[in-house]
Coordinates of N, CA and C and ligand atoms in Angstrom, one line a residue:
M14 N 9.6 -14.6 -13.1 CA 8.9 -13.2 -12.2 C 9.9 -12.2 -11.9
Q15 N 10.4 -11.2 -12.6 CA 11.6 -10.3 -12.5 C 11.9 -9.9 -11.1
L16 N 10.8 -9.2 -10.4 CA 10.9 -8.7 -9.4 C 11.2 -9.4 -8.3
L17 N 10.6 -11.0 -8.2 CA 10.6 -11.8 -6.8 C 12.0 -12.3 -7.5
K18 N 12.7 -12.7 -8.9 CA 14.3 -12.9 -8.9 C 15.0 -11.9 -8.3
E19 N 14.4 -10.4 -8.6 CA 15.6 -9.5 -7.8 C 15.6 -9.4 -6.1
K20 N 14.6 -9.6 -5.6 CA 14.5 -9.3 -4.2 C 15.4 -10.8 -3.6
I21 N 15.3 -12.1 -4.6 CA 16.0 -13.2 -4.0 C 17.5 -13.3 -4.0
L22 N 17.7 -12.2 -4.8 CA 19.3 -12.0 -5.6 C 19.8 -11.2 -4.4
S23 N 18.8 -9.9 -4.0 CA 19.2 -9.0 -3.1 C 19.1 -9.1 -1.9
E24 N 18.2 -9.7 -1.0 CA 18.1 -9.9 0.0 C 17.7 -11.8 0.5
G25 N 18.0 -12.4 -0.3 CA 18.0 -13.9 0.2 C 19.1 -14.4 0.8
I26 N 19.4 -15.1 1.5 CA 20.3 -15.7 2.6 C 20.6 -16.6 2.8
V27 N 22.0 -17.3 2.0 CA 22.1 -18.6 1.9 C 22.5 -19.4 3.3
L28 N 21.6 -20.1 4.2 CA 21.7 -20.4 5.5 C 23.0 -21.7 5.2
N29 N 22.8 -22.6 4.4 CA 23.8 -23.9 4.2 C 23.6 -24.3 3.1
D30 N 23.7 -25.6 2.8 CA 24.0 -25.8 1.1 C 22.3 -26.1 1.0
R31 N 21.4 -26.0 2.1 CA 20.0 -26.8 1.4 C 18.9 -25.8 1.6
I32 N 19.2 -24.8 2.7 CA 18.3 -23.7 2.6 C 18.5 -22.1 2.4
L33 N 17.2 -21.5 1.9 CA 17.4 -20.2 1.9 C 16.7 -19.3 2.5
K34 N 17.2 -18.3 3.2 CA 16.6 -17.4 4.4 C 15.6 -16.4 3.4
V35 N 14.3 -16.1 3.4 CA 14.1 -15.2 2.5 C 12.8 -14.3 3.3
D36 N 13.6 -14.3 4.8 CA 12.6 -13.9 6.0 C 12.0 -12.5 5.8
S37 N 12.7 -11.7 5.3 CA 12.6 -10.2 5.1 C 11.7 -9.6 4.2
F38 N 11.0 -10.9 3.0 CA 9.7 -10.4 2.4 C 8.9 -11.8 2.2
L39 N 9.1 -12.7 2.7 CA 8.3 -13.8 2.4 C 7.7 -14.8 3.8
N40 N 8.8 -15.0 4.6 CA 9.0 -16.2 5.8 C 8.5 -15.6 7.3
H41 N 8.8 -14.0 7.3 CA 8.7 -13.4 8.3 C 8.1 -11.9 8.2
Q42 N 8.8 -11.1 8.2 CA 8.1 -10.0 7.5 C 7.7 -10.5 5.9
I43 N 6.6 -9.6 5.7 CA 6.0 -10.0 4.4 C 5.8 -8.6 3.6
D44 N 6.2 -8.4 2.0 CA 6.2 -7.4 1.2 C 4.8 -7.4 0.5
P45 N 4.0 -7.0 0.6 CA 2.2 -6.9 0.3 C 2.2 -6.3 -0.9
D46 N 3.3 -5.7 -1.3 CA 2.9 -5.6 -2.9 C 3.7 -6.6 -3.9
L47 N 4.7 -7.2 -3.4 CA 5.3 -8.2 -3.9 C 4.4 -9.3 -3.9
M48 N 3.6 -9.5 -2.6 CA 2.5 -10.6 -2.7 C 1.5 -10.2 -3.6
L49 N 1.5 -9.1 -3.9 CA 0.2 -9.1 -4.9 C 0.5 -9.3 -6.5
E50 N 1.6 -8.9 -6.4 CA 2.3 -9.3 -7.5 C 2.5 -10.6 -8.0
I51 N 2.7 -11.6 -6.9 CA 2.6 -13.2 -6.9 C 1.6 -13.7 -7.0
G52 N 0.7 -12.9 -6.6 CA -0.9 -13.7 -6.9 C -1.6 -13.6 -8.2
K53 N -1.0 -12.3 -9.0 CA -1.5 -12.0 -10.5 C -0.7 -13.0 -11.2
E54 N -0.2 -13.3 -10.6 CA 1.0 -14.1 -11.8 C 0.6 -15.7 -11.7
F55 N 0.3 -15.8 -10.3 CA -0.2 -17.6 -10.6 C -1.7 -17.2 -10.9
A56 N -2.4 -16.4 -10.9 CA -3.9 -16.5 -11.5 C -3.6 -16.4 -13.0
R57 N -2.6 -15.7 -13.9 CA -2.6 -15.5 -14.8 C -1.8 -16.9 -15.6
R58 N -1.1 -17.4 -14.7 CA -0.4 -18.9 -15.4 C -1.5 -20.3 -15.4
F59 N -2.6 -19.8 -14.4 CA -3.5 -21.2 -13.8 C -5.0 -20.4 -14.8
A60 N -4.4 -19.4 -15.6 CA -5.8 -18.7 -16.0 C -6.7 -19.8 -17.0
E61 N -5.9 -21.3 -17.8 CA -6.9 -22.0 -18.5 C -7.8 -23.2 -17.6
Q62 N -7.4 -22.9 -16.5 CA -8.3 -23.8 -15.5 C -9.1 -23.2 -14.7
K63 N -10.5 -23.7 -14.6 CA -11.7 -23.6 -13.9 C -10.9 -23.8 -12.2
I64 N -10.8 -22.7 -11.4 CA -10.4 -22.9 -9.9 C -11.2 -23.0 -8.9
D65 N -11.7 -23.2 -8.0 CA -13.1 -23.3 -7.6 C -12.4 -23.2 -5.5
R66 N -11.2 -23.6 -5.5 CA -10.8 -23.6 -4.2 C -8.9 -23.4 -4.1
I67 N -8.8 -22.5 -3.5 CA -7.4 -22.8 -3.3 C -6.6 -23.5 -1.8
L68 N -5.6 -24.4 -1.8 CA -5.4 -24.9 -0.7 C -3.5 -24.7 -0.6
T69 N -3.2 -24.2 0.8 CA -2.1 -24.1 1.0 C -2.0 -24.7 2.2
I70 N -0.4 -24.4 3.2 CA -0.4 -24.9 4.3 C 0.5 -23.7 5.2
E71 N 0.1 -24.0 6.4 CA 0.6 -23.0 7.4 C 2.2 -23.0 7.4
A72 N 2.6 -22.1 7.9 CA 2.2 -20.5 8.0 C 2.6 -19.8 6.5
S73 N 4.0 -20.0 5.9 CA 4.0 -19.1 4.9 C 3.1 -19.0 3.5
G74 N 2.6 -20.1 3.5 CA 1.8 -20.4 2.3 C 0.4 -19.6 2.7
I75 N 0.1 -19.0 3.3 CA -1.0 -18.2 3.4 C -0.9 -17.1 2.7
A76 N -0.1 -16.4 3.1 CA 0.0 -14.6 2.6 C -0.2 -15.1 0.6
V77 N 0.4 -16.1 0.4 CA 0.8 -16.4 -1.0 C -0.7 -16.8 -1.7
A78 N -1.5 -17.6 -1.0 CA -2.5 -18.1 -1.1 C -3.7 -17.2 -1.1
L79 N -3.6 -16.2 0.0 CA -4.4 -15.1 0.2 C -4.7 -13.9 -1.0
A80 N -3.4 -13.9 -1.3 CA -2.7 -12.6 -2.5 C -3.6 -13.4 -3.9
T81 N -3.5 -14.8 -4.0 CA -3.8 -15.3 -5.4 C -5.3 -15.3 -5.2
G82 N -6.2 -15.4 -3.9 CA -7.5 -15.8 -3.9 C -8.2 -14.3 -4.2
F83 N -7.4 -13.3 -3.6 CA -8.1 -12.1 -4.0 C -7.8 -11.4 -5.5
I84 N -7.3 -12.2 -6.6 CA -7.7 -12.5 -7.9 C -8.6 -12.9 -8.3
L85 N -8.8 -14.5 -7.9 CA -9.3 -15.4 -8.6 C -10.9 -15.3 -7.8
H86 N -11.0 -14.9 -6.8 CA -12.1 -14.5 -5.8 C -12.9 -16.0 -5.7
V87 N -11.8 -16.9 -5.2 CA -12.4 -18.3 -4.5 C -11.8 -18.6 -3.1
P88 N -12.3 -19.4 -2.3 CA -12.2 -19.9 -0.9 C -10.6 -20.5 -0.8
V89 N -9.8 -19.7 0.1 CA -8.3 -19.9 0.5 C -8.5 -21.1 1.8
V90 N -8.0 -21.8 1.7 CA -8.0 -22.7 3.1 C -6.4 -23.1 3.0
F91 N -5.9 -22.9 4.3 CA -4.8 -23.4 4.5 C -4.5 -25.0 5.7
A92 N -4.1 -26.1 5.1 CA -3.9 -27.3 6.1 C -3.0 -26.8 7.2
K93 N -3.4 -27.3 8.6 CA -2.6 -27.0 9.9 C -1.7 -28.5 10.2
K94 N -0.8 -27.9 10.7 CA 0.3 -28.9 11.0 C 0.3 -29.6 12.2
S95 N -0.7 -29.4 13.3 CA -1.0 -30.2 14.2 C -2.6 -30.3 14.5
A96 N -2.6 -31.5 14.6 CA -4.3 -31.9 14.4 C -4.3 -32.3 15.9
S97 N -5.3 -31.8 16.2 CA -6.0 -32.2 17.6 C -6.9 -34.0 17.2
E98 N -6.9 -34.6 18.6 CA -7.8 -35.8 18.7 C -9.2 -35.8 17.7
I99 N -9.8 -34.4 18.5 CA -11.3 -34.0 18.2 C -11.1 -33.9 16.4
M100 N -10.4 -33.0 15.9 CA -10.3 -32.6 14.6 C -10.1 -33.8 13.9
N101 N -9.4 -34.8 14.4 CA -8.6 -36.1 13.4 C -9.8 -36.6 12.6
E102 N -11.2 -37.1 13.6 CA -12.3 -37.6 12.8 C -12.8 -36.8 11.5
E103 N -13.0 -35.2 11.9 CA -13.5 -34.7 10.9 C -12.9 -34.4 9.7
A104 N -11.6 -34.9 9.9 CA -10.3 -34.3 9.0 C -10.0 -34.9 7.5
Y105 N -9.5 -34.6 7.2 CA -8.7 -35.1 5.7 C -7.3 -35.1 6.4
V106 N -6.4 -36.2 6.7 CA -4.7 -36.0 7.1 C -4.1 -36.6 6.1
A107 N -2.8 -36.2 5.7 CA -1.7 -36.6 5.1 C -0.3 -36.8 5.9
K108 N 0.7 -37.2 6.1 CA 1.7 -37.6 6.8 C 3.0 -36.6 6.0
V109 N 3.7 -35.5 6.7 CA 4.5 -34.5 5.6 C 6.0 -34.6 6.5
H110 N 7.1 -35.2 5.8 CA 8.2 -34.8 6.5 C 8.9 -33.5 6.1
S111 N 9.2 -32.7 7.1 CA 9.7 -31.4 6.8 C 11.4 -32.0 6.9
F112 N 11.8 -31.2 5.7 CA 13.7 -31.5 6.1 C 14.3 -30.6 6.8
T113 N 13.5 -29.0 6.8 CA 14.1 -28.1 7.4 C 14.0 -28.3 9.0
K114 N 12.5 -28.7 9.4 CA 12.8 -29.0 10.7 C 12.9 -30.6 11.4
K115 N 13.2 -31.5 10.5 CA 13.1 -32.8 10.6 C 12.6 -33.3 11.5
I116 N 11.4 -33.1 10.8 CA 10.1 -33.9 11.8 C 9.5 -34.4 10.9
T117 N 8.6 -35.3 11.1 CA 7.4 -35.7 10.1 C 5.5 -35.4 11.1
S118 N 5.2 -34.8 10.4 CA 3.7 -34.3 11.0 C 2.5 -34.5 10.4
N119 N 1.6 -34.6 11.0 CA 0.5 -35.0 10.0 C -0.4 -33.7 9.8
V120 N -0.6 -33.2 8.7 CA -1.1 -32.0 7.9 C -2.4 -32.4 8.2
S121 N -3.5 -31.7 8.4 CA -5.0 -32.1 7.9 C -5.5 -30.7 7.4
V122 N -7.2 -31.1 7.2 CA -7.7 -30.0 6.8 C -9.1 -30.7 7.2
L123 N -10.2 -29.6 7.8 CA -11.3 -29.6 7.9 C -12.4 -30.3 6.8
R124 N -12.5 -31.6 6.7 CA -13.5 -32.4 5.1 C -14.4 -30.8 5.0
K125 N -15.2 -30.2 5.9 CA -16.2 -29.0 5.6 C -15.6 -28.0 4.6
F126 N -13.9 -28.1 4.9 CA -13.7 -27.1 3.6 C -13.0 -27.2 2.9
L127 N -12.9 -28.7 2.3 CA -12.7 -29.4 1.1 C -13.7 -30.6 0.8
P128 N -14.4 -30.0 -0.1 CA -15.9 -30.6 -0.5 C -15.3 -31.3 -2.0
A129 N -16.2 -32.5 -2.0 CA -15.7 -33.3 -3.2 C -16.4 -32.6 -4.1
G130 N -15.4 -33.3 -5.3 CA -15.5 -32.8 -6.8 C -15.7 -31.6 -7.2
E131 N -14.6 -30.8 -6.5 CA -13.6 -29.4 -6.8 C -12.6 -29.6 -7.8
K132 N -12.3 -28.6 -8.4 CA -10.8 -28.3 -8.8 C -10.3 -27.3 -8.1
V133 N -8.9 -27.9 -7.6 CA -8.3 -27.0 -6.4 C -6.7 -26.6 -7.0
L134 N -6.5 -25.8 -6.4 CA -5.1 -25.1 -7.1 C -4.3 -25.1 -5.2
I135 N -3.1 -25.6 -5.3 CA -2.4 -26.1 -4.5 C -1.2 -25.2 -4.6
L136 N -0.8 -24.0 -3.5 CA 0.4 -23.3 -3.8 C 0.8 -23.3 -2.5
D137 N 2.2 -22.7 -2.4 CA 3.2 -23.3 -1.3 C 4.0 -22.1 -1.5
D138 N 4.9 -21.8 -0.5 CA 6.2 -20.7 -0.8 C 7.1 -21.5 -1.3
F139 N 7.8 -22.7 -0.9 CA 9.0 -23.1 -1.3 C 8.5 -24.6 -1.7
L140 N 9.5 -25.0 -2.8 CA 9.3 -26.6 -3.0 C 10.8 -27.0 -3.5
A141 N 10.8 -27.9 -2.2 CA 12.4 -28.7 -2.0 C 12.0 -30.1 -2.4
H142 N 11.5 -30.8 -1.6 CA 12.1 -32.4 -1.8 C 10.4 -32.8 -2.2
G143 N 9.5 -31.6 -2.1 CA 8.0 -32.1 -2.7 C 7.1 -32.7 -2.1
E144 N 7.3 -32.9 -0.6 CA 6.6 -33.4 0.6 C 5.4 -32.7 0.8
A145 N 5.4 -31.3 1.2 CA 4.3 -30.6 1.5 C 3.5 -30.6 0.1
A146 N 3.7 -30.0 -0.8 CA 2.7 -30.2 -2.1 C 2.1 -31.8 -2.6
V147 N 2.8 -33.0 -2.2 CA 2.3 -34.1 -2.4 C 1.4 -34.7 -0.8
G148 N 1.7 -33.9 0.0 CA 0.4 -34.1 1.1 C -0.5 -33.3 0.9
L149 N -0.4 -32.0 0.3 CA -1.6 -31.3 -0.1 C -2.7 -32.0 -0.9
A150 N -1.8 -32.6 -2.0 CA -2.2 -33.3 -3.1 C -3.2 -34.4 -2.5
S151 N -2.3 -35.0 -1.8 CA -3.4 -36.3 -0.9 C -4.7 -36.0 -0.2
L152 N -4.7 -34.8 0.1 CA -5.6 -34.3 0.8 C -6.8 -33.9 -0.1
V153 N -6.5 -33.4 -1.1 CA -7.4 -32.9 -2.1 C -8.3 -34.5 -3.1
E154 N -7.4 -35.1 -2.9 CA -7.7 -36.7 -3.6 C -8.6 -37.5 -2.4
Q155 N -8.0 -37.3 -0.9 CA -9.0 -38.1 -0.4 C -10.2 -37.4 -0.1
A156 N -10.4 -35.9 -0.7 CA -11.7 -35.5 -0.7 C -12.2 -35.7 -1.8
G157 N -12.2 -36.4 -2.8 CA -12.6 -36.5 -4.0 C -12.5 -35.7 -5.0
S158 N -11.5 -34.7 -4.8 CA -11.7 -33.5 -5.8 C -10.5 -33.7 -6.6
T159 N -10.3 -32.8 -7.3 CA -8.9 -32.7 -8.4 C -7.9 -31.6 -8.4
V160 N -6.3 -32.0 -8.3 CA -5.3 -31.3 -8.1 C -5.4 -30.7 -10.0
V161 N -5.7 -29.0 -9.8 CA -5.7 -28.7 -11.2 C -4.2 -28.1 -11.3
G162 N -3.6 -27.4 -10.4 CA -2.2 -27.4 -10.6 C -1.6 -27.4 -9.3
I163 N -0.2 -26.8 -9.2 CA 0.2 -26.8 -8.2 C 1.6 -25.5 -8.3
G164 N 1.4 -24.3 -7.5 CA 2.3 -23.1 -7.9 C 3.4 -23.2 -6.6
I165 N 4.3 -22.7 -7.0 CA 5.4 -22.8 -5.9 C 5.9 -21.0 -6.6
V166 N 5.9 -20.4 -5.3 CA 6.9 -18.7 -5.2 C 8.6 -19.3 -5.7
I167 N 9.1 -20.2 -5.1 CA 11.0 -20.6 -5.2 C 11.0 -22.0 -5.1
E168 N 11.0 -22.2 -6.3 CA 11.5 -23.9 -6.1 C 13.2 -24.0 -6.2
K169 N 13.5 -24.9 -5.4 CA 15.4 -25.4 -5.4 C 15.0 -26.3 -6.4
Q170 N 15.6 -26.2 -7.3 CA 15.7 -27.6 -8.4 C 16.7 -29.1 -7.9
F171 N 17.4 -28.7 -6.9 CA 18.3 -29.4 -6.9 C 17.9 -30.6 -5.6
Q172 N 16.3 -30.4 -5.3 CA 16.3 -31.2 -4.1 C 15.0 -32.2 -4.4
G173 N 14.7 -32.2 -5.7 CA 14.1 -33.3 -6.4 C 12.7 -33.3 -6.6
G174 N 11.9 -32.5 -5.9 CA 10.5 -32.1 -5.7 C 9.7 -31.6 -6.9
A175 N 10.2 -31.2 -7.9 CA 9.6 -31.6 -9.4 C 9.3 -32.6 -9.8
E176 N 10.5 -33.1 -9.7 CA 10.6 -34.8 -10.4 C 9.5 -35.6 -9.4
K177 N 9.4 -35.1 -8.4 CA 8.1 -36.1 -7.6 C 6.8 -35.6 -8.2
I178 N 6.6 -34.5 -8.1 CA 5.4 -33.8 -8.8 C 4.7 -34.1 -10.1
N179 N 5.9 -34.3 -10.9 CA 5.8 -34.4 -12.6 C 5.3 -36.0 -12.3
V180 N 6.1 -37.1 -11.6 CA 5.5 -38.1 -11.8 C 4.4 -38.9 -11.4
K181 N 3.7 -37.9 -10.6 CA 2.1 -37.9 -10.0 C 1.3 -37.2 -11.4
G182 N 2.0 -36.6 -12.2 CA 1.5 -35.7 -13.5 C 0.7 -34.4 -13.0
Y183 N 1.1 -33.9 -11.6 CA 0.4 -32.7 -11.9 C 1.0 -31.5 -12.7
N184 N 0.6 -30.5 -12.9 CA 1.0 -29.5 -13.5 C 1.4 -28.7 -12.4
L185 N 2.9 -28.3 -12.7 CA 3.8 -27.5 -11.5 C 4.2 -26.0 -12.3
E186 N 4.1 -24.9 -11.6 CA 4.0 -23.6 -12.3 C 5.0 -22.9 -11.3
S187 N 6.6 -22.5 -11.1 CA 7.1 -22.2 -10.3 C 7.7 -20.8 -10.8
L188 N 7.5 -19.7 -9.8 CA 7.8 -18.4 -10.3 C 9.1 -18.2 -10.0
A189 N 10.2 -18.9 -9.6 CA 11.7 -18.5 -9.3 C 12.0 -20.0 -9.2
R190 N 13.2 -20.3 -9.9 CA 14.0 -21.2 -9.9 C 15.2 -21.3 -9.8
I191 N 16.0 -21.9 -8.2 CA 17.1 -21.8 -8.1 C 17.7 -23.1 -8.7
K192 N 18.9 -22.9 -9.1 CA 19.9 -24.0 -9.8 C 20.6 -24.3 -8.8
A193 N 21.1 -23.7 -7.8 CA 22.4 -24.1 -7.2 C 22.4 -23.0 -5.9
F194 N 23.2 -23.4 -5.2 CA 24.1 -22.5 -4.0 C 25.3 -22.5 -4.3
E195 N 26.5 -21.5 -4.7 CA 27.5 -21.6 -5.2 C 28.3 -20.7 -4.0
N196 N 28.9 -20.8 -3.4 CA 29.8 -20.1 -2.3 C 28.8 -19.0 -1.8
G197 N 27.7 -19.7 -1.2 CA 26.7 -18.8 -0.5 C 26.0 -17.7 -1.3
R198 N 25.7 -18.0 -2.4 CA 25.5 -17.3 -3.3 C 24.3 -17.9 -4.3
V199 N 23.2 -17.7 -4.3 CA 22.1 -18.2 -5.1 C 22.4 -17.9 -6.9
I200 N 22.2 -19.0 -7.3 CA 22.4 -19.2 -8.6 C 20.8 -19.2 -9.4
L201 N 20.2 -18.4 -10.0 CA 18.9 -18.8 -10.4 C 19.0 -19.2 -11.9
D202 N 18.1 -20.4 -12.3 CA 18.0 -20.8 -13.5 C 18.0 -19.8 -14.7
Ligands
5GP20 P1 9.5 -29.7 0.6 O1 8.0 -30.6 1.3 O2 9.1 -29.4 -0.8 O3 10.5 -30.5 1.5 O4 9.8 -28.7 1.2 C1 8.6 -27.2 1.4 C2 8.2 -26.9 2.5 O5 9.2 -26.9 3.3 C3 7.8 -25.4 2.6 O6 6.3 -25.4 3.1 C4 8.1 -24.3 3.3 O7 8.0 -23.9 4.1 C5 9.7 -25.1 3.6 N1 10.7 -24.9 3.0 C6 11.8 -25.9 2.3 N2 12.8 -25.5 1.5 C7 13.2 -23.9 2.4 C8 13.8 -22.5 2.4 O8 15.0 -23.0 1.9 N3 13.6 -22.0 2.8 C9 12.4 -21.4 3.7 N4 12.2 -20.6 4.4 N5 11.9 -22.8 4.0 C10 11.7 -24.1 2.9

């Protein structure tokens, strides 16, 4: 996706050898026009699939999922990162380790918002080690539904997430792929 790639190159800030900051258009301030194009692109890439629902994770996945939901006209659900005791009984829960925050947390979705027998598209802003994506896929499978695809806005190819997803047989589509960070610069695939 050319527009996205240009944004990454012009506005992305390489924080260290692992993390890219894109808070001017994706992670803090949001560019709504770009987001709508991202939604259209995901809808196009998964056009062969019948999608009943989109699942993402708070916070930055929400804008991506909502933009795609506008195009596909399906419900959008986001997993929450902190589950209360009460919520646990009525929720599907998966453990996800965040390497950016260096914590493992329970991510959860109320069962009523993840019905059985559906085809679910998982979307997120970044793919690094694949923890969030695999955790979301676990929620879908706990619900007795099927993951029809995983869509990622920015994949960092050097952190192994794609391999983790491919081993599990999920269909992965990334809109921009980063090959490496070199001398504080982004090298796109
Ligand atoms: P993973 O679970 O694949 O290791 O990491 C993906 C999650 O961590 C995403 O939901 C995203 O919020 C966050 N993340 C991973 N790498 C980056 C990064 O380079 N920049 C930002 N802003 N978030 C990241």
